[in-house]
Coordinates of C-alpha atoms in Angstrom, one line a residue:
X855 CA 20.4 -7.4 -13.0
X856 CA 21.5 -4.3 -11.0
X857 CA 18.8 -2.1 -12.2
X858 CA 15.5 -2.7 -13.9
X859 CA 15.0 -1.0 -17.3
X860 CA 16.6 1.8 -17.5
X861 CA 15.4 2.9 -20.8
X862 CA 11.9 3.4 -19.1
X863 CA 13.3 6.3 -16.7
X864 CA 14.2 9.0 -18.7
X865 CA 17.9 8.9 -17.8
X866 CA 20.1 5.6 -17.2
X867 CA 20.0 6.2 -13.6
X868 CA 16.2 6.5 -13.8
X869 CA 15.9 10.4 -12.1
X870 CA 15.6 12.8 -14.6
X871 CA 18.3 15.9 -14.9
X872 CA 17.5 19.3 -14.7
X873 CA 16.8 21.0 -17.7
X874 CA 18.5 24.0 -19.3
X875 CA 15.4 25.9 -20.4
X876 CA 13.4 28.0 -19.0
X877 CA 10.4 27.1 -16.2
X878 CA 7.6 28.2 -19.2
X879 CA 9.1 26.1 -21.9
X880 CA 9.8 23.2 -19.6
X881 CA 5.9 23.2 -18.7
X882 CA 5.0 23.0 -22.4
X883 CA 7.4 21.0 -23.3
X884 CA 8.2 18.6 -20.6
X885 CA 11.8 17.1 -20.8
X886 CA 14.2 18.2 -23.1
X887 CA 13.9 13.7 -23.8
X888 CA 10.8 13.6 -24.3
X889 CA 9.0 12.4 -27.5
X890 CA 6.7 15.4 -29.1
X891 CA 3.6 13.7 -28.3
X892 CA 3.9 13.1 -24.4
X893 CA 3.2 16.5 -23.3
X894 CA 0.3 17.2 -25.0
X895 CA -1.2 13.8 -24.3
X896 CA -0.8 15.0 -20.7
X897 CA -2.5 18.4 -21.0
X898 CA -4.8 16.0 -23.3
X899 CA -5.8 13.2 -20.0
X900 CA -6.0 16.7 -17.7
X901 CA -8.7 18.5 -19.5
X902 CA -11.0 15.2 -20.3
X903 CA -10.7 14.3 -16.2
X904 CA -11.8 17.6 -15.7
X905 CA -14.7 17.7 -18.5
X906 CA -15.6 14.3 -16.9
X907 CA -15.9 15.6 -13.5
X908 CA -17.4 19.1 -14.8
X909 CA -20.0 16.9 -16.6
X910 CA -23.9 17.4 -15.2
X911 CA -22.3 18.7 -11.6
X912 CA -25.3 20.7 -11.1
X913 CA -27.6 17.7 -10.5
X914 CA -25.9 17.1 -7.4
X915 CA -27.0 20.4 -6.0
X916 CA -25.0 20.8 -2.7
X917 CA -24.5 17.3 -2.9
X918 CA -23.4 16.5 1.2
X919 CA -25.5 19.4 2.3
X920 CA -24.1 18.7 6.0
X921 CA -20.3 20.0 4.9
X922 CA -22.3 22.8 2.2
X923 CA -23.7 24.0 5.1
X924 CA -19.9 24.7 7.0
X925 CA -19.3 26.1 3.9
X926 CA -21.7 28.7 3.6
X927 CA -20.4 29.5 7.5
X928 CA -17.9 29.8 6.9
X929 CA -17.7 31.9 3.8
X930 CA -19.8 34.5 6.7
X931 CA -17.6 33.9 9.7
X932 CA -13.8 34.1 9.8
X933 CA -14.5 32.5 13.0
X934 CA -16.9 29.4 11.2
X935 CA -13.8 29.7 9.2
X936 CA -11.6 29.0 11.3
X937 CA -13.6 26.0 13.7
X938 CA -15.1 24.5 11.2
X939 CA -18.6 25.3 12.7
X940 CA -21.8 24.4 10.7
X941 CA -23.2 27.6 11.1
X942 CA -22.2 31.3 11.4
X943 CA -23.6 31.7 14.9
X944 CA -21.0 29.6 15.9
X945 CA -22.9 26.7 18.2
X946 CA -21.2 23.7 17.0
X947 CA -18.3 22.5 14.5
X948 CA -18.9 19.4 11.8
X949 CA -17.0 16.2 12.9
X950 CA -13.8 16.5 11.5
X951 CA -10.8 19.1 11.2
X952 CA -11.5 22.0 8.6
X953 CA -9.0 22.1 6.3
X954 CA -11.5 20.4 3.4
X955 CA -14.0 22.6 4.6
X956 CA -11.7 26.0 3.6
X957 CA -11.6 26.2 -0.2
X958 CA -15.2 25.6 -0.2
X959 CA -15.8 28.2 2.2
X960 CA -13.4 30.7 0.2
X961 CA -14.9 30.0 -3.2
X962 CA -18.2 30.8 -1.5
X963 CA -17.2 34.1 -0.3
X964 CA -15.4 35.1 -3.6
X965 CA -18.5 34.0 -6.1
X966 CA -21.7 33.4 -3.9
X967 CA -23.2 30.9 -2.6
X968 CA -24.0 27.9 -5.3
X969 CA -24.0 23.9 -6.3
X970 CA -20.9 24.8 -8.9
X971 CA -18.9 26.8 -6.5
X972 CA -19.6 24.4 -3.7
X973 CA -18.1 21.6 -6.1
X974 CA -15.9 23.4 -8.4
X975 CA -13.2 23.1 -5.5
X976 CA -12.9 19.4 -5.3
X977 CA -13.1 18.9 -9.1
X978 CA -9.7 20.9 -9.0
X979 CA -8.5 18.7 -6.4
X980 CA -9.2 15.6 -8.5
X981 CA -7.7 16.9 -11.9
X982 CA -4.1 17.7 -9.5
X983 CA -4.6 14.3 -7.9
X984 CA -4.0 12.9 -10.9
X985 CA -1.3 15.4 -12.4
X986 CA 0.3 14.6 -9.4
X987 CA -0.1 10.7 -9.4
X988 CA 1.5 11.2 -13.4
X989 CA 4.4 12.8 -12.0
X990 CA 5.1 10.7 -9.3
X991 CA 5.0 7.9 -11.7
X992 CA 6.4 9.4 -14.8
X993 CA 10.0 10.2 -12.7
X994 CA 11.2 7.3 -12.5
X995 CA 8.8 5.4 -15.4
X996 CA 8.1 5.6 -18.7
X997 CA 5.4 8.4 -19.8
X998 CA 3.4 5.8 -20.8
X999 CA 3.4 4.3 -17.0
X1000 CA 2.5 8.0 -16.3
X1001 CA 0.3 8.8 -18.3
X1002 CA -1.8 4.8 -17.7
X1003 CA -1.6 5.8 -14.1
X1004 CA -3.7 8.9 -14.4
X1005 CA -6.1 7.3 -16.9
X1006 CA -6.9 4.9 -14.1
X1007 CA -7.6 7.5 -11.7
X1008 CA -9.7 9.3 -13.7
X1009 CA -11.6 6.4 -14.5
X1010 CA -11.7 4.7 -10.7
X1011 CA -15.7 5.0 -10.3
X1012 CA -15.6 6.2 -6.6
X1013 CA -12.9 8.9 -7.2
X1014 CA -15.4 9.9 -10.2
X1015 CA -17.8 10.4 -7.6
X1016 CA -15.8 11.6 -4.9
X1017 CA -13.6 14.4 -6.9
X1018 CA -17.1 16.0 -7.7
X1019 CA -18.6 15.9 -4.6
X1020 CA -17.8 17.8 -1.3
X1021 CA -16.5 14.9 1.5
X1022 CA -13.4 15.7 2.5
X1023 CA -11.9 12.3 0.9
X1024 CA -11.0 14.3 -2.5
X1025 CA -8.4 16.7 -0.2
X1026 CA -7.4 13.9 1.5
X1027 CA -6.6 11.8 -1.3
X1028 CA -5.1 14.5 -3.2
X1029 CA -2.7 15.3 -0.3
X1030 CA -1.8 11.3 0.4
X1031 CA -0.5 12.0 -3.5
X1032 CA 1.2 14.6 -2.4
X1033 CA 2.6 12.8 0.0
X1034 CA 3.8 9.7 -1.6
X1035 CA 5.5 12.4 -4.4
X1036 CA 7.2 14.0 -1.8
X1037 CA 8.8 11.0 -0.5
X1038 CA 10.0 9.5 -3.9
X1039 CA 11.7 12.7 -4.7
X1040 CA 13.1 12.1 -1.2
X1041 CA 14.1 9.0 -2.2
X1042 CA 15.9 9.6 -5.3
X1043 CA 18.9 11.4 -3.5
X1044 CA 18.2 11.9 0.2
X1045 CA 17.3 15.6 0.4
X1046 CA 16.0 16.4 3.5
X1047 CA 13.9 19.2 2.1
X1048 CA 11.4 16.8 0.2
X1049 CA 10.8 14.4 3.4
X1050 CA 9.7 17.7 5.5
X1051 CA 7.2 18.4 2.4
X1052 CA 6.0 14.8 2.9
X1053 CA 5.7 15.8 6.5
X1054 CA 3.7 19.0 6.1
X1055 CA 1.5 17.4 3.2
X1056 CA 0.5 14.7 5.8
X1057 CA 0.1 17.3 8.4
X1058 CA -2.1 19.0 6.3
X1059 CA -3.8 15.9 5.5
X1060 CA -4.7 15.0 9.3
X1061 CA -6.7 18.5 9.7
X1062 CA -8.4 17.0 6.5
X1063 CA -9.5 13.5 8.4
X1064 CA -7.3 13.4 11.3
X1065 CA -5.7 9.4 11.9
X1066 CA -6.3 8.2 8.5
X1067 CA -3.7 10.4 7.2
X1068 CA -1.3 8.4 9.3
X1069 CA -2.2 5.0 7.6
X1070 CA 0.3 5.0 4.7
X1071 CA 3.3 6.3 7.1
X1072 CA 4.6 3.1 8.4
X1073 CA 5.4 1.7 4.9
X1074 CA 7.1 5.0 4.0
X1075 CA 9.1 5.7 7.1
X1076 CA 10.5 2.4 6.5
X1077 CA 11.3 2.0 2.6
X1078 CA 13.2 5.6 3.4
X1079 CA 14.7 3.9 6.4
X1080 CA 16.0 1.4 4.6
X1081 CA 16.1 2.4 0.9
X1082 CA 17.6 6.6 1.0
X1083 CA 21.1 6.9 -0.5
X1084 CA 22.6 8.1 2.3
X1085 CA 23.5 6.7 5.9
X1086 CA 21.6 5.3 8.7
X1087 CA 22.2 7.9 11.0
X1088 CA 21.1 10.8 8.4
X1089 CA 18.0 9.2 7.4
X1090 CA 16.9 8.6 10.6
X1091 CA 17.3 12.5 11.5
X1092 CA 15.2 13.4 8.1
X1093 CA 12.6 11.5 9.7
X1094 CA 12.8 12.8 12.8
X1095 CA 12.2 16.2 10.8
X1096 CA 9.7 14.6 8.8
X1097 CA 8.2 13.5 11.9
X1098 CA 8.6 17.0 13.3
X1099 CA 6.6 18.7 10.6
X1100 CA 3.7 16.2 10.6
X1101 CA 3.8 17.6 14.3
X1102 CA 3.7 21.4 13.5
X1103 CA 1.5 21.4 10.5
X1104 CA -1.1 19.1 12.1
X1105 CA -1.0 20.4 15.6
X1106 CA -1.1 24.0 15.4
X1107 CA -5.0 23.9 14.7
X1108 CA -5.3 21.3 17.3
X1109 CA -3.1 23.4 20.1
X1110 CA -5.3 26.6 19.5
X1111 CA -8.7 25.3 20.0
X1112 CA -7.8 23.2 22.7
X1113 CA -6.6 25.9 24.8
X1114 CA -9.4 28.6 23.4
X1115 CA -11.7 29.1 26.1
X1116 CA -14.5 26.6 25.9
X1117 CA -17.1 29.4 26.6
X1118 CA -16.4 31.6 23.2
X1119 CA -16.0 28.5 20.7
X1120 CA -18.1 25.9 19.3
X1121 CA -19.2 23.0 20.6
X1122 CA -16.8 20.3 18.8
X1123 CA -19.5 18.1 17.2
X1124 CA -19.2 14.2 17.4
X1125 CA -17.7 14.3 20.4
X1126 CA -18.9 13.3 24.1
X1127 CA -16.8 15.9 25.9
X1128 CA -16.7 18.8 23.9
X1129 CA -12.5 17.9 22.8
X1130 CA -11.4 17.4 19.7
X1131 CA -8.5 15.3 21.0
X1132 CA -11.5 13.1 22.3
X1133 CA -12.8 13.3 19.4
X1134 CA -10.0 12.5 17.4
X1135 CA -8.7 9.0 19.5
X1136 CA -12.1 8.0 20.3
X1137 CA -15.2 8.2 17.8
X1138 CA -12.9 8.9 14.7
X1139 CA -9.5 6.6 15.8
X1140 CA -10.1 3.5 18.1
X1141 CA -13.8 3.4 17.8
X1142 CA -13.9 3.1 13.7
X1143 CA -11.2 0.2 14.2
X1144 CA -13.7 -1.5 17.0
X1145 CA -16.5 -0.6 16.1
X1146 CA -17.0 1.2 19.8
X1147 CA -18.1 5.1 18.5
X1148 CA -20.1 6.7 21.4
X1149 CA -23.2 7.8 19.8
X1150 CA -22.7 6.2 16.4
X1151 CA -25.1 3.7 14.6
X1152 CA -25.0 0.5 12.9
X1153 CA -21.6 -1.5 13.4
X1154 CA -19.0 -4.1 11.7
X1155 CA -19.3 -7.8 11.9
X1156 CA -22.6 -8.0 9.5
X1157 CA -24.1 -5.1 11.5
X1158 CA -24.6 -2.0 9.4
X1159 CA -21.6 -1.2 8.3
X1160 CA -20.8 -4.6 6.2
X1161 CA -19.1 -8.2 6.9
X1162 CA -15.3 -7.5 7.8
X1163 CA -12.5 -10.1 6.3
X1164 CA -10.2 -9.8 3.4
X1165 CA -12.7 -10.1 0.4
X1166 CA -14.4 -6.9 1.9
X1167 CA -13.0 -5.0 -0.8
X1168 CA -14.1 -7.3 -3.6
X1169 CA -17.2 -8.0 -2.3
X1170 CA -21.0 -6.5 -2.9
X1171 CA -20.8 -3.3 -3.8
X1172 CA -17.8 -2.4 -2.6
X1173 CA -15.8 -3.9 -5.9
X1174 CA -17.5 -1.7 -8.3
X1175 CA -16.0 1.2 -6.3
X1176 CA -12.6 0.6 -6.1
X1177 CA -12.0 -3.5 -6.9
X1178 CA -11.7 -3.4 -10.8
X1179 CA -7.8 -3.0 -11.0
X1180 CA -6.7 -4.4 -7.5
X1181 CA -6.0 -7.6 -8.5
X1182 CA -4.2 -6.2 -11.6
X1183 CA -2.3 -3.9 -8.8
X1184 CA -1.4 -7.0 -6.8
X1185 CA -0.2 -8.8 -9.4
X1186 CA 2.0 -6.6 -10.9
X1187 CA 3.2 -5.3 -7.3
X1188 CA 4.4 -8.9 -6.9
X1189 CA 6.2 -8.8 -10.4
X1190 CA 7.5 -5.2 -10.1
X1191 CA 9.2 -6.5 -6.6
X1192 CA 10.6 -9.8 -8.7
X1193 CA 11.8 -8.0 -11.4
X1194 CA 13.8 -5.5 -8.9
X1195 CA 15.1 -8.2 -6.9
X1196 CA 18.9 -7.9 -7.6
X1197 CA 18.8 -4.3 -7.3
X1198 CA 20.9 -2.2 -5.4
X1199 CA 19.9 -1.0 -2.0
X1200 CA 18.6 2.8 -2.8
X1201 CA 17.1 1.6 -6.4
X1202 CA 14.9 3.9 -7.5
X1203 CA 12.4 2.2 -9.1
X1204 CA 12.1 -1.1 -6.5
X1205 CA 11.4 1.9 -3.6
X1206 CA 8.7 3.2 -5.5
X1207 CA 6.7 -0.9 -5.7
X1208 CA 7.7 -0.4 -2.3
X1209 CA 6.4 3.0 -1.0
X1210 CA 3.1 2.4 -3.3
X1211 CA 2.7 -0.8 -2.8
X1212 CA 3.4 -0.6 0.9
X1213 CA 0.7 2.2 0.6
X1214 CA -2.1 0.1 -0.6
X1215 CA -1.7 -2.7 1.2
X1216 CA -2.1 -0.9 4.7
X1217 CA -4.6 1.4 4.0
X1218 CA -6.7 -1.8 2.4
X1219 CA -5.6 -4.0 5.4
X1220 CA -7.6 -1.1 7.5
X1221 CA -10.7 -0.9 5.4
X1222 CA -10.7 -4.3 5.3
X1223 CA -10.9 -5.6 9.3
X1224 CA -12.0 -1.9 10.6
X1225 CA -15.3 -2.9 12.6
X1226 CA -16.3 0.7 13.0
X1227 CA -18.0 3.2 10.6
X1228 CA -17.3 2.2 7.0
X1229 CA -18.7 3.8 3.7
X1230 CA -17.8 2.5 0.5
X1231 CA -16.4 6.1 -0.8
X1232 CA -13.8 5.6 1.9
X1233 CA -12.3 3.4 -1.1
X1234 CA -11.1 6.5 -2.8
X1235 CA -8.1 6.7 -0.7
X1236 CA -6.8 3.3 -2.2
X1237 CA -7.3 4.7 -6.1
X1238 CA -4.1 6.4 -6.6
X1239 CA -2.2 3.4 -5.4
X1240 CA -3.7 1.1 -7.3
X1241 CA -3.3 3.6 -10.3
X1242 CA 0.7 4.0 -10.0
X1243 CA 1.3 0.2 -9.2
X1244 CA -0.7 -0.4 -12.4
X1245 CA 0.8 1.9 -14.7
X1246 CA 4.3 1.1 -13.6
X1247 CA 3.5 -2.4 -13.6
X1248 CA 2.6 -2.6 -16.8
X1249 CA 4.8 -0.6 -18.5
X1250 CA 8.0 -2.2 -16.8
X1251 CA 6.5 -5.5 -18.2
X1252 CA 6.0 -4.1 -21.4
X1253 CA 9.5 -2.9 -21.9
X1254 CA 10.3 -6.6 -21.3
X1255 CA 7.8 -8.3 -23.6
X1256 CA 10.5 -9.8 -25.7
X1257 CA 11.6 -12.4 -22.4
X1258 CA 8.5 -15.5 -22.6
X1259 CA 7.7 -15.2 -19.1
X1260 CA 7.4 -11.4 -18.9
X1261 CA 5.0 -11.5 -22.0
X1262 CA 2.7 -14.2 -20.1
X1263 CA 2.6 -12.0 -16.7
X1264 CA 1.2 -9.1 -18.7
X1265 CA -1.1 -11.3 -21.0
X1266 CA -2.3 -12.8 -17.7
X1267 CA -2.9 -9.7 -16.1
X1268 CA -5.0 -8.6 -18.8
X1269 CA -7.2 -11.8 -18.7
X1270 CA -7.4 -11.9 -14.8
X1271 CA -8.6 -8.1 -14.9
X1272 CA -11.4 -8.9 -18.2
X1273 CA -12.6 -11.7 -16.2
X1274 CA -12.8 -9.8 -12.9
X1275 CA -15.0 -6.9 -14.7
X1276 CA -17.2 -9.2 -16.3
X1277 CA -17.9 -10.3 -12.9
X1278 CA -18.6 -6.7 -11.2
X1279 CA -20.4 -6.0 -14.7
X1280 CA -22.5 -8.9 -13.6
X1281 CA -24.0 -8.1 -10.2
X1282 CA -25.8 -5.2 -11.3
X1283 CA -28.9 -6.4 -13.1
X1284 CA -29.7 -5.8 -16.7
X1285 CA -26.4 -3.4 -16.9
X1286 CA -24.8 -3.7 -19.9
X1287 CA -24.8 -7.1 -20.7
X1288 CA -23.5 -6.4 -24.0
X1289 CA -20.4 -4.8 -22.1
X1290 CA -20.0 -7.7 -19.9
X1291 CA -19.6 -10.3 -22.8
X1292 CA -17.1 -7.8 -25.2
X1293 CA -14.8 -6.8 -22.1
X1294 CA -14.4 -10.7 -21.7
X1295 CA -14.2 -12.0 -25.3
X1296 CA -11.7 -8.8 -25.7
X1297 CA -9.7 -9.4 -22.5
X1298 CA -9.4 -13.0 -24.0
X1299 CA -8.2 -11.8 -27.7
X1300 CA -5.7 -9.2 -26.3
X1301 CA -4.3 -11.9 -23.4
X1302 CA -3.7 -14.4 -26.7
X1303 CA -2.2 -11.7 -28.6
X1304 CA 0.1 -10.5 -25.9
X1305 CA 2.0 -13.7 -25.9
X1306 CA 3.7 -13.2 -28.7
X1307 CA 4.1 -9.5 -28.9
X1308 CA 7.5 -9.4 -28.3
X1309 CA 8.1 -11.0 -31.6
X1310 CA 5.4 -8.2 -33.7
X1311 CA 6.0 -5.8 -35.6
X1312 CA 5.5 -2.0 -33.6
X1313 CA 2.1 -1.1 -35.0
X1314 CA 1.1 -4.7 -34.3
X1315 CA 1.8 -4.6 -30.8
X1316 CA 1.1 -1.3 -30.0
X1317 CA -2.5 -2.1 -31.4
X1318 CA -2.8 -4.9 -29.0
X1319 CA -1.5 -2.8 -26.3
X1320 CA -4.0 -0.2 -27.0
X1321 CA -6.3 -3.1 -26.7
X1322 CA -5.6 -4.5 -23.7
X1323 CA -5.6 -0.9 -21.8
X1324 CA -9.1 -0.2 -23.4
X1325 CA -10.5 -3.5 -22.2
X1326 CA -9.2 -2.9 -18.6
X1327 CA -11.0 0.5 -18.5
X1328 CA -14.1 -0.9 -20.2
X1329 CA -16.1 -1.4 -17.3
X1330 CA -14.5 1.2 -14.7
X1331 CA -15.3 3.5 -17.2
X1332 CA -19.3 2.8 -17.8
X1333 CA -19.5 2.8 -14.5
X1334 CA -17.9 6.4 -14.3
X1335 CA -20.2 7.4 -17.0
X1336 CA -23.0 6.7 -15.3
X1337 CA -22.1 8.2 -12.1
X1338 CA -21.5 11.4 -13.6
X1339 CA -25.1 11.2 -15.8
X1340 CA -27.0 11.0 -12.3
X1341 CA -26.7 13.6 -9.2
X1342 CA -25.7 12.6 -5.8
X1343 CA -26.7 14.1 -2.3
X1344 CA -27.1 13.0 1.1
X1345 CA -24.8 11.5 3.7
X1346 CA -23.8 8.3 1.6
X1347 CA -23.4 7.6 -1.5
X1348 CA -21.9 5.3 -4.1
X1349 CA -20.7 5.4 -7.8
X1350 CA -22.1 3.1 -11.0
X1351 CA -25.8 1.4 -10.7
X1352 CA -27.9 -0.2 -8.5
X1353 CA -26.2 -3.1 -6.9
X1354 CA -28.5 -5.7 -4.8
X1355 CA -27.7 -5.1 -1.2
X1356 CA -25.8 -1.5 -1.2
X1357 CA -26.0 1.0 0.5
X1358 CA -26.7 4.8 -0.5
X1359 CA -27.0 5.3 -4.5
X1360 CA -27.3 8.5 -6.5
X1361 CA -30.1 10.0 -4.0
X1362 CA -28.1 9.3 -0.7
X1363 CA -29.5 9.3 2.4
X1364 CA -27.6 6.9 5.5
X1365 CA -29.1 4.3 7.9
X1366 CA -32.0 5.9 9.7
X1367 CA -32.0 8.8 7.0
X1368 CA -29.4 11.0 9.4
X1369 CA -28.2 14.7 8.0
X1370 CA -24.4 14.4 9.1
X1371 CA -21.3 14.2 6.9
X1372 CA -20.7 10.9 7.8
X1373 CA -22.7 8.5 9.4
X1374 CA -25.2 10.1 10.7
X1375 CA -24.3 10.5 14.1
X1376 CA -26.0 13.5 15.0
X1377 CA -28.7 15.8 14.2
X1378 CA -28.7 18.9 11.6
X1379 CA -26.5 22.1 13.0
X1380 CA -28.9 24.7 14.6
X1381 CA -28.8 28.5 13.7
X1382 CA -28.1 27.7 10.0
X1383 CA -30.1 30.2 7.5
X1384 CA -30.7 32.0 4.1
X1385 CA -31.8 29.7 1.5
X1386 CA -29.0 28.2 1.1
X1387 CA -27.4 24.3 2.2
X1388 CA -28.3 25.0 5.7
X1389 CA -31.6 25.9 4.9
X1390 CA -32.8 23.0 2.8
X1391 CA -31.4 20.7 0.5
X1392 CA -32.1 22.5 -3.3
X1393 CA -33.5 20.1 -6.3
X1394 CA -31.3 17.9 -7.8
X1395 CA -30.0 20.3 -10.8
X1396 CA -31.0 23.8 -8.5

């Protein structure tokens, strides 16, 4: 077996050829290969993840009112702008980089101050995260995989809260996409031009949350190490340019306001010594690994910030976040990596388990043991991994029902992921218990019926398909529902209902009650005024 599927790629060699029409018809159309109904079922999962996240935003108000704040700033000050400064006087900056802080700040000074265009910004971001994720996916995969990959997404509970709510996660996990894209374009014929995107995408992505834009590039310096159709010595020296770019897109904002003259700039908040290298390596790099942040609160280890170990993820609250596909994702990274196990060196389609998988399992690895500051919105970083090795999972399975043992890993998939929502359904009280029991008697009938769907008729087994996908999204998708009926504000906050235990909820508010983007390490930003964010945090629905 030299190559996996290949009818599932578009082309035999699984990259898709350029097409002979023009830019406008190739946008409405899609490939020239492409059945009628794929493009407009893409346009089709764009527009309902953006009437989902549109969908009661103004009961959030200005939701984290901390970064709404900056915004408003900035949208008065090029110089707030350009810091990052949580108030046009200029005293002090929020504790991150600004780059999530600038097209809040822009649609702020085009419109006016306000909940919608506050929010409207990272709504946009969520919708291209997930065009993005269905173009990574659908390149090498069937549109189905695609298009099950952004479904996913749009569903994931704690990107349904964070791509209508102003953290700077939704830019980050929007330009980790990117990211990942880049590098699989990279990937499918070693031009050096897509790896120095994937550099400037992550560069961009560390003025967004400096070091946890660096998580996913071990894996994917290595797959392209080892997996780019080209030699050794030329993929090395892509990196190296790669590596270059991460330097210049991330450091030029650094460079500058190191060497401004501490007397005219902003005090660079969270830190001890007024640096935001300091800043950077110590309370948001080392000390969220350790747990040591100067003038933080809480800690790892059963402290405030949760038990540490590998069932973090699962556990509490933090599974109805992120955990209702993961061990679906596992799964079908470890048969995605089986089934590609003959394949050539530069195989498209084993480099993309790879680069995904190799993705989510560092980035989870981190959240996992990190004793430091931990929120459970962090998760959103992990959803578009999940969402790819799922959709690409499944459909490569799918396209192999007709083989016993293929059949059984999707049917048991299935089952595994009913039986894992019916136990999240189950830890928040009185939620649903009608859901509970019909996502695990239908995870049940679709796992049966899976088993011989290689031997059904078409409409049969695309019925049970269709089954098995709506059972899967059954319970990630109440839980979105939900989040989007309720408004969020404060510091911290989490998707779905009440869980027993959690932290945060639909009203917000961190340990001790703290007004700071992220933990609360700090105190409100003098010199803030007007009736906006920085005056007072509006009425949910103001």
């Amino acid at each position: 077996m030299t190559t996996p599927l290949p009818s599932i790629g578009g082309t035999a060699a699984g990259v898709p050829g350029r097409s002979r029409t023009g830019a406008a018809a190739r946008l409405r159309r899609g490939r020239e290969t492409d059945a009628r109904w794929v493009r407009p079922a893409f346009f089709a999962l764009l527009a309902a993840t953006a009437l989902l996240h549109l969908w009661n935003l103004s009961a959030s108000g200005y939701a984290n009112s901390f970064y709404s704040a900056a915004a408003q700033a900035g949208s008065e000050s090029w110089k707030a702008f350009f810091f990052g400064s949580s108030d046009a006087a200029n005293s002090i900056t929020v504790d991150k980089p600004p780059a999530a802080l600038w097209p809040m700040a822009l649609s702020v000074r085009l419109f006016g101050l306000g909940s919608w265009q506050i929010l409207v910004p990272e709504i946009v971001m969520g919708v291209a995260t997930v065009g993005v994720l269905y173009a990574a996916v659908r390149r090498r995969f069937a549109p189905a995989a695609g298009l099950i990959a952004g479904a996913v997404l749009a569903l994931t509970p704690v990107a349904v809260l964070m791509f209508r709510f102003n953290n700077p996660d939704a830019l980050l996990a929007l330009l980790m996409t990117v990211t990942v894209y880049c590098v699989l374009r990279a990937l499918e014929d070693a031009r050096t031009k897509w790896l120095v995107w994937a550099g400037i995408a992550v560069g961009l992505a560390f003025l967004t949350k400096t070091l946890q834009a660096f998580l996913i590039l071990p894996p994917l310096a290595l797959v392209y190490a080892v997996c780019a159709p080209t030699p050794l010595r030329r993929r090395l020296g892509q990196l190296g340019l790669a590596g270059l770019a991460v330097v210049v897109f991330g450091g030029w904002w650094v460079a500058i306001v190191e060497l401004w003259p501490v007397s005219s700039r902003p005090y660079i908040g969270g830190s001890q010594n007024n640096s935001f290298l300091e800043l950077t390596f110590g309370y948001n790099g080392l000390g969220r690994i350790n747990g040591e942040e100067t003038g933080s609160v809480g800690g790892g280890g059963g402290g405030g910030w949760g038990e540490t170990g590998i069932d973090r993820l699962f556990a509490g609250n933090i599974g109805g976040q992120i955990a209702w596909l993961l061990p679906a994702a596992l799964l079908l990274l470890v048969a995605g990596l089986v089934l590609t196990g003959r394949a050539h060196r530069a195989d498209t389609a084993r480099a993309a388990f790879l680069v995904w998988g190799g993705s989510l399992l560092t980035t989870a690895g981190v959240f996992s043991f990190m004793a430091g500051i931990f929120h459970e919105y962090y998760t959103v970083a992990l959803a578009p991994y999940i969402a790819a090795l799922v959709g690409m999972g499944a459909a490569m399975l799918w396209e192999e029902r007709a083989k016993p043992v293929r059949s059984a890993l999707l049917a048991g998939t299935v089952a595994l992921t009913a039986w894992w929502s019916y136990v999240l359904l189950g830890r928040s009280a009185d939620y649903l218990p009608w859901l509970r029991t019909a996502v695990l008697i239908g995870g049940l009938v679709s796992a049966a019926a899976l088993l011989p769907a290689g031997r059904a008729g078409r409409r049969s087994a695309l019925a049970v398909a269709w089954l098995g996908i709506v059972v899967s999204l059954a319970g990630p998708a109440a839980y979105s529902l939900t989040t989007v009926g309720e408004g969020h504000a404060g510091s911290i906050v989490t998707a779905g209902p009440a869980v027993a235990g959690s932290r945060g909820g639909p009203g917000g508010g961190g340990p001790g009650g703290f007004a700071n983007g992220d933990d609360g390490a700090g105190t409100w930003p003098p010199g803030a005024q007007g009736a906006g964010p920085g005056a007072a945090q509006p009425p949910a629905g103001a």
